[in-house]
Each structure stands twice: as C-alpha cells, then as structure tokens.
Tab-separated table of C-alpha atoms in Angstrom:
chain	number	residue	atom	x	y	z
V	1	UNK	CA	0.000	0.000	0.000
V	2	UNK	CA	2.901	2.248	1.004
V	3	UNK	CA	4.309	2.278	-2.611
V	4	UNK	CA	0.978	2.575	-4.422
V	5	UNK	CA	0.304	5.861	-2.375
V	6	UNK	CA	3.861	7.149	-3.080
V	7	UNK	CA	3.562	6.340	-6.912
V	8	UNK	CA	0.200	8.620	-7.263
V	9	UNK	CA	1.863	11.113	-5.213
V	10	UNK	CA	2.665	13.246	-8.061
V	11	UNK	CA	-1.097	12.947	-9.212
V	12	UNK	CA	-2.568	13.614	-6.050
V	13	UNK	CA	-0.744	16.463	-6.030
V	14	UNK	CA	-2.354	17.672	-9.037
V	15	UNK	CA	-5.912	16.971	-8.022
V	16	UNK	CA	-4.816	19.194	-4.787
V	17	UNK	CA	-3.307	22.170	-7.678
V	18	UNK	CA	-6.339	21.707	-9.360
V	19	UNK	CA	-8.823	22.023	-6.556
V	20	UNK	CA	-7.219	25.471	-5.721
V	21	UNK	CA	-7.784	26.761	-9.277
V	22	UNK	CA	-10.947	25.911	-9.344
V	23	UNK	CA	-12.062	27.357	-6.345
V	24	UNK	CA	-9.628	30.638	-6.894
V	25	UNK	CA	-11.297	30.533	-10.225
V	26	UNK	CA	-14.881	30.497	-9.169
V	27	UNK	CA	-14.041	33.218	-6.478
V	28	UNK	CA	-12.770	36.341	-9.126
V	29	UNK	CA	-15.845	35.406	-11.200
V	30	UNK	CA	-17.448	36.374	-8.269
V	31	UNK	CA	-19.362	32.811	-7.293
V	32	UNK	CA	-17.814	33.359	-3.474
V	33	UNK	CA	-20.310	30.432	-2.013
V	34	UNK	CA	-18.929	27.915	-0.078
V	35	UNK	CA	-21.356	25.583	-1.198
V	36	UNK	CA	-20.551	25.529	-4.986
V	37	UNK	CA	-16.530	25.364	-3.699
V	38	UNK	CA	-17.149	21.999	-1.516
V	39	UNK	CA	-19.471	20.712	-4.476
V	40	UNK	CA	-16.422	20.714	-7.090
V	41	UNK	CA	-14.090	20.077	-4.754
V	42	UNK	CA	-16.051	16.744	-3.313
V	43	UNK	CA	-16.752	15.591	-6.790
V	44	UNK	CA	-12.696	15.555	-7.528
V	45	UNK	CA	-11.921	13.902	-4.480
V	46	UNK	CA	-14.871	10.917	-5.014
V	47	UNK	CA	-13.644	10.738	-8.599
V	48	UNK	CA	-10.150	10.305	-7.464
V	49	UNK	CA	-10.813	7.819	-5.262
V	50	UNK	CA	-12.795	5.933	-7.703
V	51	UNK	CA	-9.462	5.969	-9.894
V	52	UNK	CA	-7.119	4.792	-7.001
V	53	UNK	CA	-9.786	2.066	-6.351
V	54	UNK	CA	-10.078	0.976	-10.162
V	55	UNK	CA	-6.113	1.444	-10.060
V	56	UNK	CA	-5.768	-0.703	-6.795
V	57	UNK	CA	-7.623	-3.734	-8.391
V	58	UNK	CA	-6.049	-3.723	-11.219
V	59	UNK	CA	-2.180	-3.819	-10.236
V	60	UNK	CA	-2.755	-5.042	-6.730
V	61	UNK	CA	-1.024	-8.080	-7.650
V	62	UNK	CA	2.208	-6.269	-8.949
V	63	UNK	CA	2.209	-4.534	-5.756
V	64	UNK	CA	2.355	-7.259	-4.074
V	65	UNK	CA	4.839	-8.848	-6.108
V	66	UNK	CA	7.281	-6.296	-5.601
V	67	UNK	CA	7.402	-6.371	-1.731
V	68	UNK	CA	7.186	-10.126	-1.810
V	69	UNK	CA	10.201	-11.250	0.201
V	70	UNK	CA	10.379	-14.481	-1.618
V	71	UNK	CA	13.908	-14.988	-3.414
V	72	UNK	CA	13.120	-17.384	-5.688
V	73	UNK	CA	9.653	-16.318	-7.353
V	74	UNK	CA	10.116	-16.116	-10.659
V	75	UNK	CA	5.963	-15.997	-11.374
V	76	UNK	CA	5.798	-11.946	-13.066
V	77	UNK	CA	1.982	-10.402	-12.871
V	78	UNK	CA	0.598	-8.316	-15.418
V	79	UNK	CA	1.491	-4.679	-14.911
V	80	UNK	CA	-2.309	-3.276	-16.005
V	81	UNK	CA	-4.435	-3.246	-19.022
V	82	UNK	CA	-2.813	-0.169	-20.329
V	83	UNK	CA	-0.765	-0.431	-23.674
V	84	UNK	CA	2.309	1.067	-22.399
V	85	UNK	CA	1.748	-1.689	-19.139
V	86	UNK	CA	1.306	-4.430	-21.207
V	87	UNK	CA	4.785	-3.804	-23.772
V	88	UNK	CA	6.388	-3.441	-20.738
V	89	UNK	CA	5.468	-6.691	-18.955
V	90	UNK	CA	6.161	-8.324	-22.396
V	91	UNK	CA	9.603	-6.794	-22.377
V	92	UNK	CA	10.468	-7.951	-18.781
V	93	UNK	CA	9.256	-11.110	-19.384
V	94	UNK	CA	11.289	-11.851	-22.316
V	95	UNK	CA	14.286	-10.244	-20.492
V	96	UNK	CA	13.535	-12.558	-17.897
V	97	UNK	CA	13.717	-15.786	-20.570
V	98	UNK	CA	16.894	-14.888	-21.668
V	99	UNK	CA	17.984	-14.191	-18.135
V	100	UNK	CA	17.136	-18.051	-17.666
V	101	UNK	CA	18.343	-18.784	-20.768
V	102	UNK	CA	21.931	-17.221	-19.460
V	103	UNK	CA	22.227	-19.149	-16.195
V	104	UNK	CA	21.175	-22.193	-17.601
V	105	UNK	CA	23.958	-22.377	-20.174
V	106	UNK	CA	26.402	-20.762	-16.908
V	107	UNK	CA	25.041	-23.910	-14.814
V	108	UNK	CA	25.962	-26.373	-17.827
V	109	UNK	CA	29.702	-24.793	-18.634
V	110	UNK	CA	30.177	-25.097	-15.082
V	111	UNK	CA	29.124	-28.819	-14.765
V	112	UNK	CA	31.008	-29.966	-17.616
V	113	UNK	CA	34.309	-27.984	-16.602
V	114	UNK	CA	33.733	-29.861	-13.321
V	115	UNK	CA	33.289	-33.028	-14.948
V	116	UNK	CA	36.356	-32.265	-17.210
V	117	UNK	CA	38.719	-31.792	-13.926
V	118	UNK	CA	37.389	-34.776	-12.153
V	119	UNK	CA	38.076	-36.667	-14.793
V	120	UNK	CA	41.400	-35.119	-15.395
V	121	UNK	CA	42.303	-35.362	-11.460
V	122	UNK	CA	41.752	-38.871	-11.346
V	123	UNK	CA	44.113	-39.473	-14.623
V	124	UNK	CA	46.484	-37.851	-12.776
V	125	UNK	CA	45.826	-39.861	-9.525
V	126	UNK	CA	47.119	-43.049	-11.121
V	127	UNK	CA	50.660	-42.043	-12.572
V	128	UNK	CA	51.173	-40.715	-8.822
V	129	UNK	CA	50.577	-43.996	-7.303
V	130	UNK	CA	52.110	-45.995	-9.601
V	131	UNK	CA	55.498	-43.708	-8.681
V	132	UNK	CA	54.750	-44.385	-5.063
V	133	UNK	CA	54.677	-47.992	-5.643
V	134	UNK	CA	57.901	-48.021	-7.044
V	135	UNK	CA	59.477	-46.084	-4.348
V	136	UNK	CA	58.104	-47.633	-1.668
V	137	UNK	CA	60.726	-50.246	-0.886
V	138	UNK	CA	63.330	-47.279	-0.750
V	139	UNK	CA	63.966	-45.610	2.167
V	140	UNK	CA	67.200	-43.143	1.456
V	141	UNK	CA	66.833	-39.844	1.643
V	142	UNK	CA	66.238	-39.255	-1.950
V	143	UNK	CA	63.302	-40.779	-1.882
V	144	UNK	CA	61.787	-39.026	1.307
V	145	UNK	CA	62.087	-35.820	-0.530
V	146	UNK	CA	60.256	-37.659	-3.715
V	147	UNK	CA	57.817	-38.515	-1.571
V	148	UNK	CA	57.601	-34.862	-0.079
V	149	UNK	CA	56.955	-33.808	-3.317
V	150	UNK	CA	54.467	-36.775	-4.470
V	151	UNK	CA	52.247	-35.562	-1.032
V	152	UNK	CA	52.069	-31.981	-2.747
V	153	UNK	CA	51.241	-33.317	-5.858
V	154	UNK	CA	47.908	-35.144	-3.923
V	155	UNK	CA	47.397	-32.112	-2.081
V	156	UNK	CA	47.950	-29.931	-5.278
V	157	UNK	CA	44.990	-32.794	-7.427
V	158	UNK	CA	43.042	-32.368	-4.544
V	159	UNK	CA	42.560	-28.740	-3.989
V	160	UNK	CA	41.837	-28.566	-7.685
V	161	UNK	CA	39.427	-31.163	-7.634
V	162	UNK	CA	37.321	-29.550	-4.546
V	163	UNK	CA	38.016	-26.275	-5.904
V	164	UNK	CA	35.778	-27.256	-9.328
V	165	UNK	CA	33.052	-29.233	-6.981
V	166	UNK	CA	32.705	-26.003	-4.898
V	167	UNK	CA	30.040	-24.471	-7.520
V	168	UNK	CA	28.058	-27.603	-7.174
V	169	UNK	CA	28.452	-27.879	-3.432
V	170	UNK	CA	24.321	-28.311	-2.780
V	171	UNK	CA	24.394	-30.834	-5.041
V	172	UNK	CA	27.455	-32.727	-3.976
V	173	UNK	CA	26.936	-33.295	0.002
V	174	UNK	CA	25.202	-35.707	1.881
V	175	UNK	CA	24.369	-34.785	5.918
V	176	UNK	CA	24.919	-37.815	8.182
V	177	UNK	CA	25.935	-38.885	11.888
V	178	UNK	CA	29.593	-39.440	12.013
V	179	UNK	CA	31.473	-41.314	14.884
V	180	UNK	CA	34.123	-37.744	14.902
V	181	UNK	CA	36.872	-40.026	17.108
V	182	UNK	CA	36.738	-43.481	15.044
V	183	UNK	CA	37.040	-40.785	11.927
V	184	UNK	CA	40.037	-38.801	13.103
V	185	UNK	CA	41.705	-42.010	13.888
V	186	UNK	CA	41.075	-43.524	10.507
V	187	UNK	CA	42.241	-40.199	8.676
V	188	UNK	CA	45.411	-39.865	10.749
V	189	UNK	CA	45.939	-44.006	10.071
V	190	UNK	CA	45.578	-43.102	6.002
V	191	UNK	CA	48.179	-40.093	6.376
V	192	UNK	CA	50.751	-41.912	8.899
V	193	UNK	CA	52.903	-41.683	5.964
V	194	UNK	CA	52.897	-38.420	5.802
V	195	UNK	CA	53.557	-37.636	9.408
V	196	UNK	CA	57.024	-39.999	8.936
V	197	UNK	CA	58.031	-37.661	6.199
V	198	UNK	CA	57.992	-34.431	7.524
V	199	UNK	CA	59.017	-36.076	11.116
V	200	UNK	CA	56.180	-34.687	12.664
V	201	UNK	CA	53.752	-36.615	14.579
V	202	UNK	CA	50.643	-36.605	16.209
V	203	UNK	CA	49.532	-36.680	19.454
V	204	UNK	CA	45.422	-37.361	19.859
V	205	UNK	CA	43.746	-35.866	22.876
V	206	UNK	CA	40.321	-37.414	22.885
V	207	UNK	CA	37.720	-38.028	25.322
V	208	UNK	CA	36.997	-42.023	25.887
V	209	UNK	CA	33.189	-40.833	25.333
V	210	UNK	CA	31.845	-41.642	21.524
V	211	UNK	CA	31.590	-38.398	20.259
V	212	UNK	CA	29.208	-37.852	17.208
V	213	UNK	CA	28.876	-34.570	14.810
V	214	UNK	CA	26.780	-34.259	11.996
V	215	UNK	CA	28.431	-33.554	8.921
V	216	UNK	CA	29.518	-34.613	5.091
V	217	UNK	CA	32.712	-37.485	5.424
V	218	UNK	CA	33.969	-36.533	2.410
V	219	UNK	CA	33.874	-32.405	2.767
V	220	UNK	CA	34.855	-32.508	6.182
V	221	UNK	CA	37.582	-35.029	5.345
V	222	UNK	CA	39.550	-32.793	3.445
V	223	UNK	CA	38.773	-29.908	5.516
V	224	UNK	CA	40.903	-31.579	8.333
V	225	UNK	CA	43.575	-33.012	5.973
V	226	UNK	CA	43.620	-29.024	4.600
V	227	UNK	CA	44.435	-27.415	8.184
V	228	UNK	CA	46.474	-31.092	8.965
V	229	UNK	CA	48.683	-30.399	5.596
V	230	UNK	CA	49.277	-26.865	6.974
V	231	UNK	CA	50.086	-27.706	10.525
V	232	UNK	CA	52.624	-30.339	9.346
V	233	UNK	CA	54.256	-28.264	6.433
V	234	UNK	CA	54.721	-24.867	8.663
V	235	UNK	CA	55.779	-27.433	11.718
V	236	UNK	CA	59.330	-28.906	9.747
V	237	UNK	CA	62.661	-28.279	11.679
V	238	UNK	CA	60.869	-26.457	14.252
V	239	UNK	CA	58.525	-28.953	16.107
V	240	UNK	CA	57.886	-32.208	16.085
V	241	UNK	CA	54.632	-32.591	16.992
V	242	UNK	CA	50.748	-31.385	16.094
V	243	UNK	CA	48.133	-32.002	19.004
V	244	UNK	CA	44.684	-33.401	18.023
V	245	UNK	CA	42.160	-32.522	20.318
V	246	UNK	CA	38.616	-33.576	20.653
V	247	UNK	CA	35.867	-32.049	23.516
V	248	UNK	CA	32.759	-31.684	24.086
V	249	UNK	CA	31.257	-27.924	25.212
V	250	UNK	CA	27.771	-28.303	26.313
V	251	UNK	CA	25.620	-29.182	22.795
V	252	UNK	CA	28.941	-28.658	20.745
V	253	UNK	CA	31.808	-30.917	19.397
V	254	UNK	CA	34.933	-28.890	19.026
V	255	UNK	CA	38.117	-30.103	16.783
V	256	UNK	CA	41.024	-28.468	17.161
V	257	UNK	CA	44.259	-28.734	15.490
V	258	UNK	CA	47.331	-27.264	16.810
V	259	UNK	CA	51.178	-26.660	15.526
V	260	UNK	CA	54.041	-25.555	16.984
V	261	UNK	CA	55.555	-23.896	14.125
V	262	UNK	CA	56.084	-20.680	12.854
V	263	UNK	CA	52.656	-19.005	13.244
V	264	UNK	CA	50.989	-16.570	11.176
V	265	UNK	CA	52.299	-13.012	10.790
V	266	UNK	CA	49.810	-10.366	12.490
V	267	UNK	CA	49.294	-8.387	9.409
V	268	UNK	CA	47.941	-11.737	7.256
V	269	UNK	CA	45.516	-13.462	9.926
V	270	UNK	CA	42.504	-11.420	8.413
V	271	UNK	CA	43.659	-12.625	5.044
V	272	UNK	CA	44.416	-16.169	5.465
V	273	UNK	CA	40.918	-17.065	3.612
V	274	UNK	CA	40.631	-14.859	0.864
V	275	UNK	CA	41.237	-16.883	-2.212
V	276	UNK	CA	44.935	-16.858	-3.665
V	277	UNK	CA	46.165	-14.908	-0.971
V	278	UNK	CA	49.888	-16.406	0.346
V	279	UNK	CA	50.857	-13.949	2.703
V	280	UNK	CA	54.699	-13.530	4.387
V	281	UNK	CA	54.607	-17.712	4.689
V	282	UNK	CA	53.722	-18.505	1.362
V	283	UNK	CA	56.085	-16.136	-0.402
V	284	UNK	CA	59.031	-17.743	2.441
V	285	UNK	CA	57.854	-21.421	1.344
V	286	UNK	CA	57.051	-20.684	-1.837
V	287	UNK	CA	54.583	-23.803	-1.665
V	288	UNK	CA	51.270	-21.958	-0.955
V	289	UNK	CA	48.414	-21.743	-3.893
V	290	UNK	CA	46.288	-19.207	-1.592
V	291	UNK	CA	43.780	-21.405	-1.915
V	292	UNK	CA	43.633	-24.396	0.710
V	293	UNK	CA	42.510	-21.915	3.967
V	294	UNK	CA	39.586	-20.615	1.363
V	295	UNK	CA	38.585	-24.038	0.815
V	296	UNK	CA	38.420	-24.587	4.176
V	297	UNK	CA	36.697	-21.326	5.176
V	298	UNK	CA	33.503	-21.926	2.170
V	299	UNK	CA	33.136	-25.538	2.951
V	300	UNK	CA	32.693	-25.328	6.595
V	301	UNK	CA	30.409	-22.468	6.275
V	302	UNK	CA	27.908	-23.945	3.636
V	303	UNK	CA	28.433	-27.112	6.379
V	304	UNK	CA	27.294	-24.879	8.532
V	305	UNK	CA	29.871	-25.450	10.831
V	306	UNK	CA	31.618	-22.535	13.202
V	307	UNK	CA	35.333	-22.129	12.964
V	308	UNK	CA	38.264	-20.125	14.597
V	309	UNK	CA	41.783	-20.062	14.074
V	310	UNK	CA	44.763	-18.523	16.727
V	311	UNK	CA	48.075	-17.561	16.280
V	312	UNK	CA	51.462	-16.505	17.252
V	313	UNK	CA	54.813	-15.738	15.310
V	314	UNK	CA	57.062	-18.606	16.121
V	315	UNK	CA	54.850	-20.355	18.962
V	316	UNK	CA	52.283	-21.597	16.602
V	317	UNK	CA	48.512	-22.049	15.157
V	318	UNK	CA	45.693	-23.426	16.850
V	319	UNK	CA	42.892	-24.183	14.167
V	320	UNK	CA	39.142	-25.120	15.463
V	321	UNK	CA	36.123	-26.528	13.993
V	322	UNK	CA	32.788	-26.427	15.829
V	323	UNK	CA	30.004	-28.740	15.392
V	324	UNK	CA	26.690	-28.449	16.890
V	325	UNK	CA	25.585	-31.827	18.203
C-alpha cells in the first residue's frame, strides 16, 4: 500500500493544484459560495478515489509482487491493461527468458568444466601412485624428498578437484551422523605416511566418550587433511609434533588442530581465507596456492559449521572446527 500511495503522489498532487484553481477561479468570477466550492471540490476527491480504487484492483497483484520477500519467485503479474503496461510486462518477461536462458547455459559450462577436472584429477591420480609404488621399498633420503613432493602433488589434485566441486556444493553433500573419534583415527591411520616424512607426529587428545557430529565425510575429510597439511608443512625443523584434540562444550563438538611452528604473521591473519592470498609464509615457502585456507573457510560455512583459528609468530597455530551436536 505504502508504494501505491507514493507512486500517485505526483497525481494527487495535481488533483490538490487543481482544486485550488478551481475554487480561486470560481471566487474572481465572483461565485464566493462555499457551497458551490465543496461541491467541485467533493466531486474531484470521489472521482479520485474511484481511480485509485479501479487502479488498486487492477495492479494489486504487482504490488504485491514487488514487496514479496520471496527470493526465488520467478511468477511476473501483469502490470495493467494499459498499452504502455502491457509492452512493458512483455519486455520484462522476455528479459527474464533470456535471463534463464543465461544461467542455464552458466550452470551447464560449469558442470562440464567440473566433470572435465574430475576426470582429469583422477588421470592424474594413477601415474602418482604408480610412482609411489615403485618407491616404496626405498627408504634413502632421496626418496623421502620424492615422496615430499608426491604428497604436494595429492594435495595440489586435490585442492583442484574440490576447488571445481565447490560451484556444485548443494548438489554434492550428503548430511549424516559421524562417529568424529573413530574418523580422526582412521584419517590420521591413512596419512601416517605423511607424518614420517615431515618427522612430525601426532599426538590425539580425545575423550573415551563416543563423540558424534553431523556432517559430510567426504567435505569434512579434506577440511581436516587441509588445516592437517598446513600444521605439518609450517611445523618442519621447528617442532615435532601437532596435538589433536577432541571435547565436548555443552551441545557442541569442538576439533582443534594445533602446531608448533612458525605461526601466522599479524598483518595476514585477516587474510588467510581470501582466495589466492599467500601472505609472508607462502612467499618464504614458496609452496602456498592461496587457496587451501579458502577451501576450508567456504566448505565449513555452507556445512554450517563454526570455525576459529589462533596464532602466534614462532609459537604456533591453533585451528578449530565447531560442530553443533
């Protein structure tokens, strides 16, 4: 109602102009009776009215169209019965088709580009693992650093591959009750390897209590191997350990993964997730893509799930994930 009243603003500020000609008009002709004045002046407001009512039921429906809070309604009413209403509902509607039109086609690229790299990943997936069967009888140093470099080859394929499912994220998860200390066992079992090459190693600090979150495996999976992969690569030749800790906070689960390496510089915490962004670390290590804490930050929050990350130059990073139980 609010924006049909401002839209005949302009007219009912005409009828108002027009109401004091009229009755300055009939005055100098010398008709100076109130009663002819109110006549004229009640016949303009009653036929004004009658216009804002005829106006009302007609576009009623566009009015409240346009203050509908609904995102997705993609229903259009007709603007009126006027010409000039009708080309332009015409014209917005077939705006609106090739609007559709647009996204649909974006939606499709995006699919098959997705397609394309999980295809391509997974090529790539076997050359690396029949190197690692070859070297895995081999323990000289040599081959610790090709394995190094193998693990940031994975981590390289996966990022990639997660990176492309991102766009497709609500179609690509699955919610479910997960047994959180059973699954950080498992995923530290599967990456043991890894902890033996970079010498660092953890040390789980779970409650005896089954814990249970409710999450995606497979999202939250490489979320933790993410933050994991960061604690151990910022953790070489300065500590040998990474603490795993599990607890439970009233109706909340709370993972939290903790180095004792060289921190994050003050000046890049606020940074840390924006996409391609490397910071004082990454330009030292010249390993960082920018990309693996921005990962981490969209996945967890179309999981829904809280996060929080600490820091200190040359004491360390504490990295936590809250789940609501």
């Amino acid at each position: 109602m609010k924006i049909f009243l401002r839209s005949h603003f302009a007219l009912l500020f005409m009828v108002i102009v027009q109401g004091g000609f009229t009755w300055l008009y009939f005055w100098f002709l010398g008709f100076q009776g109130w009663g002819h004045v109110l006549y004229v002046l009640l016949m303009q407001i009653i036929l004004f009215c009658i216009y804002l009512a005829y106006r009302w039921m007609n576009d009623s429906q566009l009015y409240k169209w346009i203050t509908t809070d609904e995102k997705e309604l993609r229903y259009i009413p007709s603007f009126g019965n006027g010409y000039f209403n009708k080309v332009l509902h015409q014209k917005i509607i077939e705006e609106k088709d090739a609007a559709d039109q647009l996204i649909l086609e974006g939606e499709a690229e995006i699919k098959e580009k997705a397609t394309f790299m999980n295809q391509w990943v997974h090529q790539m997936k076997t050359p690396i693992s029949v190197i690692q069967l070859m070297i895995q009888d081999y323990d000289d140093p040599v081959f610790q650093d090709i394995r190094k470099e193998i693990y940031k080859l994975e981590m390289g394929l996966k990022t990639v591959l997660y990176s492309s499912r991102l766009s497709l994220f609500e179609k690509d998860y699955q919610i479910e009750r997960i047994p959180i200390n059973t699954f950080i066992k498992e995923l530290v079992k599967e990456n043991k390897s890894l902890f033996f090459q970079f010498k660092v190693y953890p040390n789980m600090i779970m409650n005896d209590q089954d814990l249970y979150i409710l999450s995606d495996k497979k999202w939250i999976k490489f979320v933790i191997e993410q933050v994991l992969s960061n604690a151990l690569k910022y953790s070489t030749e300065k500590s040998n350990k990474v603490d795993i800790r599990l607890a439970k906070q009233n109706e909340q689960v709370i993972l939290t993964i903790t180095d004792y390496g060289i921190g994050i510089p003050e000046q890049d915490v606020r940074r840390v997730f924006e996409p391609y962004f490397t910071g004082v670390n990454g330009r030292k290590y010249h390993e960082s893509t920018g990309m693996g804490l921005y990962l981490v930050k969209e996945i967890l929050n179309r999981l829904a799930h809280d996060f929080s990350i600490d820091t200190e130059i040359n004491k360390g990073t504490s990295f936590s994930i809250i789940f609501n139980v």
